[in-house]
Amino acid sequence: MDHVVNWNTYFSYDDGIIRWKERPLVHFCNDRYWRTWNTKHAGKPTGADIGGYLITSVARRRTLVHRIIWEMHNGPIPIGMVIDHINGDGIDNRLDNLRICTPTQNRRNRRMNTNNKLQFKGVTRNKARFKANIDHDGVRYHLGTFDTPEIAHAAYCDAANRLHKEFAHP
């Protein structure tokens, strides 16, 4: 949202889950809608899984649940920053699994693509051998060609730990 929202007005937080709070009558156009909404939603968890992240709507504006949780506890997210899920699970919105970072740092923490046939991040087949590559700050680094995908992946993991530090994700 363009303006600062006090998410604590709408939600309570408990171990990665936000629940709707009972809403006041002034949020509704009439008494019937107010009673119906509170009966249906108050105290219940919110968030629908869309593309691997939980999303909810407030005042007809869709917002990612992890952003709401971060702002409930830490204030507005600075312009140009994003919220990263440390363990790579976009549904795990526990506060200790969230951290603020740049979009570049967030990309470094991506999981392996689901269409990766070798099942090793950073590894591609090169004829009868396996090539390891890593991208860092807009540059692709060739880490070598190896006999097995496991050895190539180990080279990728070593480079990721050195280059991406706490944002490395195997």
Coordinates of C-alpha atoms in Angstrom, one line a residue:
M1 CA 0.0 0.0 0.0
D2 CA 1.2 3.5 -0.7
H3 CA 0.5 4.8 2.8
V4 CA 1.5 3.3 6.1
V5 CA -1.0 0.7 7.3
N6 CA -1.3 -0.3 11.0
W7 CA -1.6 -4.0 10.4
N8 CA -2.1 -4.6 14.1
T9 CA -5.6 -3.0 13.6
Y10 CA -6.6 -5.9 11.3
F11 CA -4.5 -8.9 12.5
S12 CA -3.0 -10.7 15.4
Y13 CA 0.2 -12.7 14.9
D14 CA 1.0 -16.2 16.3
D15 CA 4.0 -18.2 15.2
G16 CA 3.9 -17.4 11.5
I17 CA 0.1 -17.1 11.2
I18 CA -1.9 -14.0 11.1
R19 CA -5.6 -14.0 12.2
W20 CA -8.3 -11.5 11.5
K21 CA -9.2 -9.3 14.5
E22 CA -12.8 -8.4 15.1
R23 CA -13.4 -5.2 13.1
P24 CA -15.2 -2.1 14.3
L25 CA -18.6 -1.0 12.9
V26 CA -16.9 2.1 11.2
H27 CA -15.1 -0.3 8.8
F28 CA -18.5 -1.2 7.3
C29 CA -21.4 0.5 5.5
N30 CA -24.0 -1.1 7.7
D31 CA -24.6 -3.1 10.8
R32 CA -25.5 -6.3 8.9
Y33 CA -22.2 -6.4 6.9
W34 CA -20.3 -5.7 10.1
R35 CA -21.9 -8.7 12.0
T36 CA -21.7 -11.0 9.0
W37 CA -18.0 -10.2 8.5
N38 CA -17.0 -10.6 12.1
T39 CA -19.0 -13.9 12.4
K40 CA -17.3 -15.3 9.3
H41 CA -13.7 -14.1 9.7
A42 CA -12.8 -12.8 13.2
G43 CA -10.2 -15.1 14.9
K44 CA -9.6 -17.1 11.8
P45 CA -6.3 -17.4 9.9
T46 CA -5.9 -15.5 6.7
G47 CA -3.9 -16.1 3.6
A48 CA -4.3 -18.0 0.4
D49 CA -1.4 -19.8 -1.3
I50 CA -0.8 -18.2 -4.6
G51 CA 2.4 -19.1 -6.3
G52 CA 4.1 -20.4 -3.2
Y53 CA 3.4 -17.4 -1.0
L54 CA 0.4 -16.5 1.2
I55 CA -1.6 -13.5 0.2
T56 CA -4.5 -11.7 1.8
S57 CA -6.6 -8.6 1.0
V58 CA -7.3 -5.5 3.1
A59 CA -9.5 -2.7 1.8
R60 CA -9.5 -4.5 -1.7
R61 CA -5.7 -4.4 -1.8
R62 CA -3.8 -7.7 -2.1
T63 CA -0.8 -7.9 0.1
L64 CA 1.8 -10.7 0.8
V65 CA 1.4 -12.1 4.3
H66 CA 5.1 -12.1 5.0
R67 CA 5.3 -8.4 4.3
I68 CA 2.4 -7.8 6.7
I69 CA 4.1 -9.8 9.5
W70 CA 7.4 -8.0 9.0
E71 CA 5.7 -4.6 9.1
M72 CA 3.7 -5.6 12.2
H73 CA 6.9 -6.2 14.1
N74 CA 9.5 -3.9 12.4
G75 CA 7.6 -1.0 10.7
P76 CA 7.5 -0.1 7.0
I77 CA 9.8 -1.9 4.6
P78 CA 12.2 0.6 3.1
I79 CA 11.9 1.4 -0.6
G80 CA 14.0 -1.0 -2.7
M81 CA 14.1 -3.7 -0.1
V82 CA 12.2 -7.0 0.1
I83 CA 11.5 -9.7 2.6
D84 CA 13.4 -13.0 2.3
H85 CA 12.3 -16.4 3.6
I86 CA 15.6 -17.7 5.1
N87 CA 14.7 -21.3 4.6
G88 CA 13.4 -20.7 1.1
D89 CA 9.8 -21.8 2.0
G90 CA 7.5 -18.9 1.0
I91 CA 4.7 -20.3 3.2
D92 CA 6.8 -20.4 6.4
N93 CA 6.1 -16.9 7.7
R94 CA 7.5 -17.3 11.2
L95 CA 9.2 -14.0 12.2
D96 CA 12.6 -15.8 12.8
N97 CA 12.4 -17.1 9.2
L98 CA 12.1 -13.6 7.7
R99 CA 14.8 -11.0 7.0
I100 CA 15.0 -7.8 5.1
C101 CA 17.3 -7.7 2.0
T102 CA 17.9 -6.4 -1.4
P103 CA 16.2 -8.1 -4.4
T104 CA 19.7 -9.4 -5.5
Q105 CA 20.2 -11.0 -2.1
N106 CA 16.8 -12.5 -2.3
R107 CA 17.5 -14.1 -5.7
R108 CA 20.7 -15.7 -4.3
N109 CA 18.5 -17.5 -1.8
R110 CA 16.3 -19.1 -4.5
R111 CA 15.6 -22.8 -4.4
M112 CA 16.5 -25.0 -7.3
N113 CA 14.1 -24.8 -10.3
T114 CA 11.5 -27.6 -10.3
N115 CA 12.3 -28.5 -13.9
N116 CA 16.0 -29.2 -13.1
K117 CA 16.4 -32.7 -14.4
L118 CA 19.8 -33.3 -12.7
Q119 CA 18.3 -32.3 -9.3
F120 CA 21.5 -30.3 -8.4
K121 CA 21.4 -26.5 -8.3
G122 CA 24.1 -24.8 -10.4
V123 CA 24.9 -27.9 -12.5
T124 CA 24.3 -28.6 -16.1
R125 CA 25.2 -31.5 -18.4
N126 CA 28.1 -31.0 -20.7
K127 CA 28.2 -34.1 -23.0
A128 CA 29.4 -36.9 -20.7
R129 CA 30.5 -34.6 -17.9
F130 CA 28.9 -32.0 -15.6
K131 CA 29.5 -28.2 -15.6
A132 CA 29.1 -26.0 -12.5
N133 CA 28.2 -22.3 -12.9
I134 CA 27.2 -19.5 -10.5
D135 CA 25.9 -16.0 -11.1
H136 CA 27.1 -13.2 -8.8
D137 CA 26.5 -9.5 -9.3
G138 CA 25.5 -9.9 -12.9
V139 CA 28.5 -12.1 -13.8
R140 CA 28.3 -15.8 -14.6
Y141 CA 31.3 -17.7 -13.3
H142 CA 32.3 -21.1 -14.7
L143 CA 33.4 -23.2 -11.8
G144 CA 34.7 -26.2 -13.8
T145 CA 33.6 -29.4 -15.5
F146 CA 33.4 -32.6 -13.4
D147 CA 32.9 -36.3 -13.7
T148 CA 29.7 -36.5 -11.5
P149 CA 26.9 -34.1 -10.8
E150 CA 27.6 -34.5 -7.1
I151 CA 31.1 -33.1 -7.4
A152 CA 29.9 -30.3 -9.7
H153 CA 27.2 -29.4 -7.1
A154 CA 29.8 -29.4 -4.3
A155 CA 31.8 -26.8 -6.3
Y156 CA 28.7 -24.7 -6.7
C157 CA 27.9 -24.9 -3.0
D158 CA 31.5 -23.9 -2.1
A159 CA 31.3 -20.9 -4.4
A160 CA 27.8 -20.0 -3.2
N161 CA 29.0 -20.0 0.4
R162 CA 31.9 -17.8 -0.5
L163 CA 30.0 -15.3 -2.7
H164 CA 26.5 -15.3 -1.4
K165 CA 27.4 -15.8 2.3
E166 CA 24.3 -16.0 4.5
F167 CA 22.1 -15.9 1.4
A168 CA 23.5 -19.1 -0.1
H169 CA 20.9 -21.8 -0.7
P170 CA 22.2 -25.2 -1.9

